[in-house]
Short mmCIF file of C-alpha atoms in Angstrom, two decimals:
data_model
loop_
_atom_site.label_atom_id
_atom_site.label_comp_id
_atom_site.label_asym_id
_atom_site.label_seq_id
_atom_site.Cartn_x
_atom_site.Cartn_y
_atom_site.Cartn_z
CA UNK A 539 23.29 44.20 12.75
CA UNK A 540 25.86 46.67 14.03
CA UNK A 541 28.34 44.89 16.84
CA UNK A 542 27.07 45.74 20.18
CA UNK A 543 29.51 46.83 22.81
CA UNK A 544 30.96 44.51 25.44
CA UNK A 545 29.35 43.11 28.38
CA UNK A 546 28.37 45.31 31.51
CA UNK A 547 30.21 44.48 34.83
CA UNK A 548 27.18 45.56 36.90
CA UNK A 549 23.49 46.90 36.42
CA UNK A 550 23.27 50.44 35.43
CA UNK A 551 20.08 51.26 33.83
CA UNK A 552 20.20 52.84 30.30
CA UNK A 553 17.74 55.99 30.91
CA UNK A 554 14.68 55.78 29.11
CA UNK A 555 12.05 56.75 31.73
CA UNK A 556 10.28 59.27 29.07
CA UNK A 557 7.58 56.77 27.61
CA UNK A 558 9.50 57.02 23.67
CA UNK A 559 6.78 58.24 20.93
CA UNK A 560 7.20 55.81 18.57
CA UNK A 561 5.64 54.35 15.21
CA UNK A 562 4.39 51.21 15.70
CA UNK A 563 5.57 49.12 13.59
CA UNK A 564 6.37 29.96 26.75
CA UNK A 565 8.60 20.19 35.04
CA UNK A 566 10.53 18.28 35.92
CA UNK A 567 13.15 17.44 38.14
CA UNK A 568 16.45 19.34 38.06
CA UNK A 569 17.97 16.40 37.96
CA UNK A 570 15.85 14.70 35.49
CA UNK A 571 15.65 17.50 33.30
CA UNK A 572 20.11 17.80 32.88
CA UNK A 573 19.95 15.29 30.14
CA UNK A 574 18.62 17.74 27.96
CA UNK A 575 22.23 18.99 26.35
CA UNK A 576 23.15 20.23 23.23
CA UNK A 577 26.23 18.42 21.19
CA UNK A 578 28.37 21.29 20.26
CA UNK A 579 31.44 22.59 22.30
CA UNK A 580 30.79 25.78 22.58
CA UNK A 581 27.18 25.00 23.98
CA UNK A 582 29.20 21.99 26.24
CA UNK A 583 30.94 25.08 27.44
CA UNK A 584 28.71 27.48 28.43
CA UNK A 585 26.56 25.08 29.79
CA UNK A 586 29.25 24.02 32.59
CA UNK A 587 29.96 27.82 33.09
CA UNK A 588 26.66 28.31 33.97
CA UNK A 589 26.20 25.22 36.20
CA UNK A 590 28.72 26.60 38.35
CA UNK A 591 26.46 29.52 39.43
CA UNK A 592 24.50 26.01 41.35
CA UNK A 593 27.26 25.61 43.63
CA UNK A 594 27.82 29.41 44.43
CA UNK A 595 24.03 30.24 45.51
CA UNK A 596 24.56 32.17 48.35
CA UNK A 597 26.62 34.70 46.42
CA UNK A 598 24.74 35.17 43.37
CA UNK A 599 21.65 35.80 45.69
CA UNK A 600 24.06 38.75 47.25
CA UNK A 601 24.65 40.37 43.81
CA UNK A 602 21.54 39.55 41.96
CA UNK A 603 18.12 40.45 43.87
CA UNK A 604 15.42 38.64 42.91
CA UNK A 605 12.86 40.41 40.74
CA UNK A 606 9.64 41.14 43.50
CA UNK A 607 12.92 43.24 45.29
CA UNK A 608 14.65 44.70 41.87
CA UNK A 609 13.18 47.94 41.69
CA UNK A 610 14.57 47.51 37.91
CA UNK A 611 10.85 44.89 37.31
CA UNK A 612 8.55 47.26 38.94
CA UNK A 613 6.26 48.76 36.54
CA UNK A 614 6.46 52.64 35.93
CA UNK A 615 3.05 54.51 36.95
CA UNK A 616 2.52 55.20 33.49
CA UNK A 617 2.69 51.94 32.09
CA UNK A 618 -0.07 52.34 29.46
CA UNK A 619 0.82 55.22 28.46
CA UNK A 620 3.66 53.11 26.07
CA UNK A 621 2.73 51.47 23.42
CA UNK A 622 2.77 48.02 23.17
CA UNK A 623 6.47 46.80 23.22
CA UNK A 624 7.45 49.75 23.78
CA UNK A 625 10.81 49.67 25.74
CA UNK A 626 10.41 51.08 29.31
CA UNK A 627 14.00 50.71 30.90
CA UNK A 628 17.17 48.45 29.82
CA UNK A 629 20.12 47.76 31.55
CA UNK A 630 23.53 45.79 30.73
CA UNK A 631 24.17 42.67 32.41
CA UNK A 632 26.60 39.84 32.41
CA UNK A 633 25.36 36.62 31.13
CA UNK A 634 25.04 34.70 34.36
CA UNK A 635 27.44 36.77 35.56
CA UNK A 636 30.27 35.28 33.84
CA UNK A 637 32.60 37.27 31.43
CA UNK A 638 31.61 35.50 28.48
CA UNK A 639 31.43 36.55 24.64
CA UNK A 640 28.33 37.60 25.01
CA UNK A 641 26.98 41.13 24.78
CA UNK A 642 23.67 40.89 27.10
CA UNK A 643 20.63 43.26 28.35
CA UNK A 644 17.75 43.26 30.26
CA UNK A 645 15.15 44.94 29.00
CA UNK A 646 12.09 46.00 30.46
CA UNK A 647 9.20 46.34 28.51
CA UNK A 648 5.13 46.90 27.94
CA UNK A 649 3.04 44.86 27.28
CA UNK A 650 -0.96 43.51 27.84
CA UNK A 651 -2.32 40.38 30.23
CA UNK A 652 -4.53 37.96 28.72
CA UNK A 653 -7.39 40.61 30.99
CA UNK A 654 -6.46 43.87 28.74
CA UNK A 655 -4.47 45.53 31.58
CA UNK A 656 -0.87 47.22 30.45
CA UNK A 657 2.00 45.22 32.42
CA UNK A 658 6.19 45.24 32.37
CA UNK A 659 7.67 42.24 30.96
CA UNK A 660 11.48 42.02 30.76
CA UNK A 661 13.40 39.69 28.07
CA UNK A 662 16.71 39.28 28.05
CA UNK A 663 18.76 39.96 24.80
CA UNK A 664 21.93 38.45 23.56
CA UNK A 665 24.30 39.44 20.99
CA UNK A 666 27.70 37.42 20.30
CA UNK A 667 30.51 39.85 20.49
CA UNK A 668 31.95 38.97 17.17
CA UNK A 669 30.83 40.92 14.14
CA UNK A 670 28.13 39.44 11.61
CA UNK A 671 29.23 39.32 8.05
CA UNK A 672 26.16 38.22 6.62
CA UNK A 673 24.77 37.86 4.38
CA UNK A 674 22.04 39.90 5.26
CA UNK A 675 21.65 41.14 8.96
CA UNK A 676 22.15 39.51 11.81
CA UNK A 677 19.23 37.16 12.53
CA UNK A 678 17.18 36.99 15.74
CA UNK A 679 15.87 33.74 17.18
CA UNK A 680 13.10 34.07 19.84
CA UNK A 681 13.90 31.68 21.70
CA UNK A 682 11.24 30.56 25.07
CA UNK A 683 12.69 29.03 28.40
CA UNK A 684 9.85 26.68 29.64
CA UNK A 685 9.16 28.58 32.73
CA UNK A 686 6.49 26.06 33.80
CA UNK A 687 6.36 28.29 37.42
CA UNK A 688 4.13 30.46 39.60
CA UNK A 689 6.49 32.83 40.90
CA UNK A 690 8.79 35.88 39.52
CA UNK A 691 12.00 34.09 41.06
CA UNK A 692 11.54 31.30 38.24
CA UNK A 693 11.85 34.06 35.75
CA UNK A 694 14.54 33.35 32.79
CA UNK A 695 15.81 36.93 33.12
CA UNK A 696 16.58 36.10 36.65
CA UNK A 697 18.42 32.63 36.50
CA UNK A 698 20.28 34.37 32.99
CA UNK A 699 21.36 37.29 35.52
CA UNK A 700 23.09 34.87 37.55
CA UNK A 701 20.20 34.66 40.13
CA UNK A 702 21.22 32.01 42.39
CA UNK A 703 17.80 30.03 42.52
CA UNK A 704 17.34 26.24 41.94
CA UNK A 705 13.62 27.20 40.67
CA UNK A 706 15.62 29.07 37.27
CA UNK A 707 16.98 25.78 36.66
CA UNK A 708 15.37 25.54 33.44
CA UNK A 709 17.00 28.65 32.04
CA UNK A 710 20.77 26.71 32.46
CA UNK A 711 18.91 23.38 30.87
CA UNK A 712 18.07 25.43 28.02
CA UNK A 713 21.11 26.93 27.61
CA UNK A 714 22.78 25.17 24.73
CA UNK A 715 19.84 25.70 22.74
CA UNK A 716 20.10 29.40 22.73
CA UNK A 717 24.11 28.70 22.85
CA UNK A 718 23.92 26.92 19.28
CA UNK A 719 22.34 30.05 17.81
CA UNK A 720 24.89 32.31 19.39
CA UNK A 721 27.81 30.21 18.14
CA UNK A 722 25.85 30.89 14.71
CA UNK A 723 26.45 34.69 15.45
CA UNK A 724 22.43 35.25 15.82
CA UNK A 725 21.20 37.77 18.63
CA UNK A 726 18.91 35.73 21.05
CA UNK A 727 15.91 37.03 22.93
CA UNK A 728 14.15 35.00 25.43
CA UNK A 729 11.38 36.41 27.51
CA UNK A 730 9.60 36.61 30.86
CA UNK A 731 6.64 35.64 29.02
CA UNK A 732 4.42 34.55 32.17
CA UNK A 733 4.75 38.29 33.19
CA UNK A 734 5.20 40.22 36.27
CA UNK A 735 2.53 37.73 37.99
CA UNK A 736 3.90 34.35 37.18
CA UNK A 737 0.80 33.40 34.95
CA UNK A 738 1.58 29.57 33.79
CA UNK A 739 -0.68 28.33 31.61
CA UNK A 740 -2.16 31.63 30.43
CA UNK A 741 -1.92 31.34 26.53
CA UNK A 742 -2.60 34.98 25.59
CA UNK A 743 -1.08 36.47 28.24
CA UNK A 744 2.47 34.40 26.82
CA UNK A 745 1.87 34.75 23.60
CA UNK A 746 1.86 38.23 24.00
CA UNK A 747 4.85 38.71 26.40
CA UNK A 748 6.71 36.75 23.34
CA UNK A 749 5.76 39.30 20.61
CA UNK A 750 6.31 42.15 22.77
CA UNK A 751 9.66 40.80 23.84
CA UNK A 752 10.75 40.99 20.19
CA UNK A 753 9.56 43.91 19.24
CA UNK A 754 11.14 45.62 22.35
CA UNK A 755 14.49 43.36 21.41
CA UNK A 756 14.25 44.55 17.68
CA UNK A 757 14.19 48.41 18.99
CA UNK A 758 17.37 48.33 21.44
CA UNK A 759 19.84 50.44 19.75
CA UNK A 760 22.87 48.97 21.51
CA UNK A 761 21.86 45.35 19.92
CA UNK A 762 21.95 46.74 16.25
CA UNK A 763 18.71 44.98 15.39
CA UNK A 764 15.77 46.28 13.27
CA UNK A 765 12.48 45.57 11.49
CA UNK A 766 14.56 44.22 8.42
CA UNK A 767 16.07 41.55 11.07
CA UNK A 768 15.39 38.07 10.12
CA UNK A 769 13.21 36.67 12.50
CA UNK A 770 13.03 33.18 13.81
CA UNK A 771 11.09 31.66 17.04
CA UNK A 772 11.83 28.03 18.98
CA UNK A 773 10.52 26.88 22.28
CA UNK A 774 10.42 22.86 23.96
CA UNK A 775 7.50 22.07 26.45
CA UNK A 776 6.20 24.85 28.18
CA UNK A 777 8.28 26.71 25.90
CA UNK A 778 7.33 25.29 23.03
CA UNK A 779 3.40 26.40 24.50
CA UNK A 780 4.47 30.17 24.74
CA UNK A 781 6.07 30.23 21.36
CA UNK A 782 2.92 28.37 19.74
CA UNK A 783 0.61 30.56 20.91
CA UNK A 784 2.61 34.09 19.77
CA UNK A 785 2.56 32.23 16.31
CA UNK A 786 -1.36 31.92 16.44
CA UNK A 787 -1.52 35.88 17.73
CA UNK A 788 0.63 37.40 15.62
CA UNK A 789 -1.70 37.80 12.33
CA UNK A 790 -3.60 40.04 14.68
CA UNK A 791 -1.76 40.91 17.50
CA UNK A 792 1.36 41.98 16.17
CA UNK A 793 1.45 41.94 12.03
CA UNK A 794 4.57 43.99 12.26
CA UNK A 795 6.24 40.58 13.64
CA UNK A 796 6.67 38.47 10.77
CA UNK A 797 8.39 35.05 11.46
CA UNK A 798 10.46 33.13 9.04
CA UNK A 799 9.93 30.02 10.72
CA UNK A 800 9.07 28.85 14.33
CA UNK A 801 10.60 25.11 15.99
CA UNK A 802 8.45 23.29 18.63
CA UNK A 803 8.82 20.05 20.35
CA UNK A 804 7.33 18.30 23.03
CA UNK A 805 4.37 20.46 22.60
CA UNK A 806 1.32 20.52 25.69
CA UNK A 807 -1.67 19.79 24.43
CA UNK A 808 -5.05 18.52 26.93
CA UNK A 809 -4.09 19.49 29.98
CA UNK A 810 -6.50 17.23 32.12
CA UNK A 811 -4.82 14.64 29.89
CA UNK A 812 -1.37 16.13 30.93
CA UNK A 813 -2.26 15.91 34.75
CA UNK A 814 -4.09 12.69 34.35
CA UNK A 815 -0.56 11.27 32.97
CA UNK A 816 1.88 12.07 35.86
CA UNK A 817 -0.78 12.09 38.70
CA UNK A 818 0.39 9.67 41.09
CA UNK A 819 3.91 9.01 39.48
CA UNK A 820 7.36 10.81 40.06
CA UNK A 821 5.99 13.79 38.47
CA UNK A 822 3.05 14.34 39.87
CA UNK A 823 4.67 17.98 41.04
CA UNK A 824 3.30 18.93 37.63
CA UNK A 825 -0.25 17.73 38.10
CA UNK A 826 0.32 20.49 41.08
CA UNK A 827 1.38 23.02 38.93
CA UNK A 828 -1.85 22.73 36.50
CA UNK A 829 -4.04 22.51 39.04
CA UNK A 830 -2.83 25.61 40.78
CA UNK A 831 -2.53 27.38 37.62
CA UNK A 832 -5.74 26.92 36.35
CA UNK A 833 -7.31 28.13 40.02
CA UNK A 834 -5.41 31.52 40.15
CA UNK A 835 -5.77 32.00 36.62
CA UNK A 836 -9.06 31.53 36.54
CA UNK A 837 -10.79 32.21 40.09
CA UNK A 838 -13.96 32.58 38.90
CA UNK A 839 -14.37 28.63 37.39
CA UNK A 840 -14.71 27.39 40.53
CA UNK A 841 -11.84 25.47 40.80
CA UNK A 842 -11.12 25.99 44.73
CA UNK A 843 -14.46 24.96 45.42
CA UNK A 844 -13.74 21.60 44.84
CA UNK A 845 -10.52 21.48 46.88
CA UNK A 846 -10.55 20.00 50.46
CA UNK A 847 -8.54 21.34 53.29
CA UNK A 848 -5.51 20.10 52.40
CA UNK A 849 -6.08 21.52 48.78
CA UNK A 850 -6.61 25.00 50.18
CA UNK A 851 -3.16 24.50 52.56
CA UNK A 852 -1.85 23.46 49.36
CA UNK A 853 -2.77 26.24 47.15
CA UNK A 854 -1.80 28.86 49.97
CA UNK A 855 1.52 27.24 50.35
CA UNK A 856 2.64 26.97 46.64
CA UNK A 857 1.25 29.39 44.97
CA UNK A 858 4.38 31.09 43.98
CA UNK A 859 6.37 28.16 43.82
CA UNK A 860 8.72 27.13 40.52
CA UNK A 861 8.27 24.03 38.97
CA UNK A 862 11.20 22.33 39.99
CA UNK A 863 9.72 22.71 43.60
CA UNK A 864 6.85 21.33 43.10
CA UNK A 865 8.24 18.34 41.33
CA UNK A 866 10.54 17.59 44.47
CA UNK A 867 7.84 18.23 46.84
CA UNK A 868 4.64 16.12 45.30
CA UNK A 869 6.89 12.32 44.24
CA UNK A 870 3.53 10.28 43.59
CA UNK A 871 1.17 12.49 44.94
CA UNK A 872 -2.38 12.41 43.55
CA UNK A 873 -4.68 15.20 42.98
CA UNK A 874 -7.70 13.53 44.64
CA UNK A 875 -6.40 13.77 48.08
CA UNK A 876 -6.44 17.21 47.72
CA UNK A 877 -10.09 17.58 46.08
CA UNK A 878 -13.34 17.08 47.72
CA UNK A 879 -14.88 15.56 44.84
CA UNK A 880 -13.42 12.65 42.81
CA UNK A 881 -11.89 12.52 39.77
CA UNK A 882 -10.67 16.14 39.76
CA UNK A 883 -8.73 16.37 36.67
CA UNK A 884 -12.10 14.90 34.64
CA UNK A 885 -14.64 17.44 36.45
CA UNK A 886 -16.15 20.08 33.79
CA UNK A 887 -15.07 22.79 36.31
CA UNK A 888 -11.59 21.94 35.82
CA UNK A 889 -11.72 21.45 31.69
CA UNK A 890 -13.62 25.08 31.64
CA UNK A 891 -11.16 26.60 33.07
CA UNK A 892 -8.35 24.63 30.55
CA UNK A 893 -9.25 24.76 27.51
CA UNK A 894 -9.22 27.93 26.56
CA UNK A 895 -5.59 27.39 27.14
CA UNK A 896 -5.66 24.78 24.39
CA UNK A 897 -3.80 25.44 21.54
CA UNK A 898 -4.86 24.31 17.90
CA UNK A 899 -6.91 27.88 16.29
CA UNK A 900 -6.03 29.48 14.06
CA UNK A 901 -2.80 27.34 12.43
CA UNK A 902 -0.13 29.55 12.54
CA UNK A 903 0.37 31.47 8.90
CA UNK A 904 4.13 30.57 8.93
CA UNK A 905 6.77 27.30 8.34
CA UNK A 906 6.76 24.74 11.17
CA UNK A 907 8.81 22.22 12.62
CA UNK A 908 6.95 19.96 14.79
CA UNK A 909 8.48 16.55 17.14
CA UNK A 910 7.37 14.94 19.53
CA UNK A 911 8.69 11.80 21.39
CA UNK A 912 5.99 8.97 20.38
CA UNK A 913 7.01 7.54 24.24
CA UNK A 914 6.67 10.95 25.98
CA UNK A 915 6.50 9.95 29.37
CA UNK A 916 5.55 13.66 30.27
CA UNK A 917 3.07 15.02 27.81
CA UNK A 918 1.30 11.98 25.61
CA UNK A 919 2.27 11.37 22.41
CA UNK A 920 -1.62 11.22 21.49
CA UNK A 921 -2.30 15.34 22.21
CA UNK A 922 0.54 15.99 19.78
CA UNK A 923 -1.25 13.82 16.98
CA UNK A 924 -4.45 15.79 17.84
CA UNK A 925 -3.19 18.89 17.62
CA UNK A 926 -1.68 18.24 14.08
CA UNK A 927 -4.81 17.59 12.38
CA UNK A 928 -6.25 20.57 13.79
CA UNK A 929 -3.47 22.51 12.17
CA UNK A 930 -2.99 20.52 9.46
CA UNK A 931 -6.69 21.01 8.12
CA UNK A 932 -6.14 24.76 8.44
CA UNK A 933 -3.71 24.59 5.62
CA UNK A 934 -0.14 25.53 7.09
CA UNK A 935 2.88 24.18 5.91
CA UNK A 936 4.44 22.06 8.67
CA UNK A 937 7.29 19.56 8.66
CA UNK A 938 6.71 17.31 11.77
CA UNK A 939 8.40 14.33 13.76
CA UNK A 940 7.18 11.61 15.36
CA UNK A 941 10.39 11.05 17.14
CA UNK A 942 11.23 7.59 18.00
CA UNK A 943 13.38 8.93 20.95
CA UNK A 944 12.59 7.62 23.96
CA UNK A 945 10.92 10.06 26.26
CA UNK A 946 10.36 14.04 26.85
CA UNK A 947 13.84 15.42 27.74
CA UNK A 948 15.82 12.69 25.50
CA UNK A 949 13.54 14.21 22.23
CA UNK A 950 14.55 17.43 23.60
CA UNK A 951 18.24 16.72 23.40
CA UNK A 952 18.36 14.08 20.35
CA UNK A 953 15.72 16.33 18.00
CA UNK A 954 17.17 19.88 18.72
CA UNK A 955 20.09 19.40 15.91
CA UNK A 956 16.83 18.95 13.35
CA UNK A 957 14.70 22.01 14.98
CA UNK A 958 18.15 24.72 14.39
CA UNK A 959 18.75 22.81 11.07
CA UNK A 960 14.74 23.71 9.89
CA UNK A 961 15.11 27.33 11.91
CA UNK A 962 18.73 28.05 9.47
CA UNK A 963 17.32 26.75 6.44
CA UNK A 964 14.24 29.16 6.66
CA UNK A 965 16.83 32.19 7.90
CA UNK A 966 18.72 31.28 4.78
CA UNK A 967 15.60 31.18 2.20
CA UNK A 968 15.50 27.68 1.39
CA UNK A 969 12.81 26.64 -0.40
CA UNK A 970 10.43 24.36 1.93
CA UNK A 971 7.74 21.30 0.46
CA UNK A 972 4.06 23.24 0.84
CA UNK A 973 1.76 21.86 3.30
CA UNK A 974 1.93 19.18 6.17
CA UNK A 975 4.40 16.18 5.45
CA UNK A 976 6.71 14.63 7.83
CA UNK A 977 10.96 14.68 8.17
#
C-alpha cells in the first residue's frame, strides 16, 4: 500500500456525492472494563493519549458533534442507488483528535439492514504514517469495537473522532488492540457495524456493516489499499459477535472479501443464557441491554407484551442508551420486576426473538482462533463449548483456547498476544494444522 498523507486538522469532506459506477468486486462497566490493556509501549501510549479525551468532555463535545447532529452520517437520498460498499462520502480526521502517527478517515458508506433496506454505515480507517516495505502490501485487519449499545453516540467512529462521550468508552478500551496492528504498520478498519439505528444484537445487519466497511476501506484511494490487500478480521465480545457473523456471510454475501484468518474471544453465544447469568448481579445493565434489543429489533415477537409498567418506562427511557449506561444504572437489577410474567429470560417469546441471533451456521470457510475464559463471569464458558461443536462438525479449521484466565476482560487482555500472533502468522502464509485442535 502506497503511504497515505498526514492527518487532517479538521473535517473537510473528500467530494464524492456522485454515487461512483463501480465493478463490484460486532458491557460492562467503564471501570471494570480498563483492565483490558495491551502489553506493548506503543499501545501503553496511545492508550493514555486517548484517556485524556475523558477528562476534557466538554470540549471534545464542542468540536466533535455527535453523529444524529453530523450532517456528515445522514444518508444521501439516493442511498440505493450505490452499490453495496460503495463509498458515499469520506472525510480526514484526527485520531481522537490527537496529532498522532496515524493517517485516519471517516468514511461513509452503503450498505443493507438485516430488513433489505439500503443504509449509511461509516468505519473509520487507519493507516500508520510510516511506509510499508513488505513484503507484499500492506495488510488490513478488520478489526470490531464491541459496541454493545442502542444509540448512534456509542458509535466507534464517534469516540475514535474524539467524541467526548463516556458511552464510546469501549472504543479507548479497545484501543491497544487495533494499536498493536498499527505498530505492525497494518491499515486498521473498524466499523459502525450496528448502523445508523443502533441495532445491537442484529447478526445480519453487523455482519454486513463489517463486510461493507472493508470493502469501502479497501476502495479509499488516499489509504493505498486494494483487492490484492491481505485481509485479516478480530473482534472480543460483542465484537467478537459482529466479526463472527461477517465470517459466516461472506461465502454469500460478499465472495469478493476473502479473509486470511479471523481472531475471536469471549464469544456470545445463548443469549437468555447470557441474561440469565448477570441478572441480578453487578451487571445486570446487560440483561437490560438484551432485553431491549431483542424488543426493538424485533417488535413483532411480542416482547413488550410481557413487560409491566415499569418495563415500558424502562424501554422508553433507554432505548438509545450505550452500554456503559446501562451497566451503571441497573447494579443488581432483575429482569422480572420489569416483566409481567415470570421468568422472562426463559419465556418462548423472548428465545424467538434470540435465536436467530445465534451464531453457529454455516462454520466460517476460513482459519480461526477461538478463547474463551473457562471462568467467564460475563458470557458462560458452556455457550463457547457449544458453539465449537457446531462449527467443529462443519469441518473448519479452528485453533481454540480454553483460557484458564480468570474472567471476561482478564482473557481479553492476557489472550490478545496469542489472537495477533495467529492473525500474523496467517498474514505471513504460515502453514496452519487442518481442522479443529486446540493451542
Amino acid at each position: 500500500m502506497a503511504t497515505p498523507g498526514g492527518i487532517g486538522s479538521g473535517t473537510a469532506a473528500i467530494d464524492s456525492s456522485t454515487p461512483p459506477v463501480l465493478p463490484r468486486r460486532p458491557g460492562r462497566r467503564v471501570g471494570a472494563m480498563l483492565v483490558r490493556v495491551g502489553s506493548s509501549a506503543a499501545a501503553a501510549t496511545l492508550l493514555v493519549l486517548a484517556s485524556t479525551l475523558l477528562t476534557t468532555q466538554s470540549t471534545a463535545r464542542a468540536q466533535v458533534p455527535p453523529p444524529d447532529a453530523d450532517p456528515f452520517y445522514a444518508a444521501p437520498a439516493d442511498i440505493a442507488a450505490y452499490p453495496e460498499g460503495a463509498i458515499v462520502a469520506s472525510r480526514q480526521t484526527a485520531l481522537f483528535g490527537l496529532p498522532l502517527p496515524v493517517s485516519t478517515w471517516q468514511v461513509k458508506y452503503r450498505s443493507t439492514d438485516a430488513g433489505g433496506a439500503a443504509i449509511a454505515d461509516v468505519a473509520t480507517v487507519m493507516v500508520p504514517m510510516l511506509p510499508w516495505f513488505g513484503p507484499g502490501p500492506r495488510p488490513l485487519l478488520s478489526y470490531q469495537i464491541a459496541e454493545d449499545s442502542l444509540g448512534t453516540r456509542c458509535a466507534p467512529s464517534y469516540a475514535l473522532a474524539g467524541g467526548g462521550d463516556l458511552g464510546g468508552a469501549q472504543a479507548l478500551i479497545d484501543t491497544p488492540f487495533m494499536a498493536d496492528a498499527l505498530r505492525r504498520g497494518w491499515a486498521v478498519v473498524t466499523s459502525d457495524y450496528e448502523g445508523p439505528h443502533a441495532r445491537f444484537l442484529d447478526g445480519v445487519n453487523s455482519g454486513r456493516g463489517v463486510l461493507d466497511g472493508i470493502r469501502a476501506a479497501r476502495d479509499l484511494p488516499a489509504a493505498g489499499l486494494g483487492p490484492a490487500t491481505p485481509l485479516v478480521a478480530w473482534g472480543y465480545s460483542g465484537g467478537a459477535f459482529a466479526t463472527l457473523w461477517a465470517a459466516q456471510m461472506q461465502p454469500q454475501y460478499a465472495p469478493d472479501v476473502r479473509f486470511a484468518g479471523i481472531a475471536a474471544g469471549g464469544l456470545p453465544v445463548n443469549w437468555p443464557a447470557i441474561a440469565q447469568h448477570v441478572d441480578g448481579t453487578p451487571q445486570a445493565g446487560l440483561a437490560m441491554l438484551i432485553l431491549i434489543a431483542a424488543t426493538r429489533d424485533h417488535p413483532s415477537a411480542g416482547i413488550a407484551d410481557l413487560l409491566n409498567d415499569r418495563g415500558r418506562a424502562m424501554l422508553a427511557a433507554d432505548g438509545a442508551a450505550c452500554g456503559p449506561d446501562l451497566v451503571s444504572k441497573y447494579v443488581n437489577a432483575r429482569v422480572d420486576d420489569f416483566s409481567s410474567v415470570p421468568n422472562l429470560l426463559s419465556h418462548p417469546i423472548f428465545r424467538a426473538a434470540t435465536d436467530p441471533e445465534e451464531l453457529g451456521a454455516p462454520a466460517p470457510r476460513v482459519p480461526m482462533y477461538l478463547y474463551h475464559s473457562t471462568s467467564d463471569d460475563v458470557i458462560p464458558a458452556v455457550g463457547f463449548t457449544d458453539l465449537l461443536g457446531r462449527y467443529c462438525a462443519q469441518g473448519p479449521d479452528i485453533t481454540f483456547v480454553h483460557s484458564a484466565l480468570p474472567g471476561h476482560n482478564p482473557a481479553a487482555a492476557g489472550e490478545a498476544l496469542g489472537a495477533m500472533a495467529y492473525l500474523s502468522d496467517r498474514v505471513a502464509g504460515v502453514p496452519i494444522a487442518p481442522g479443529c485442535h486446540p493451542r
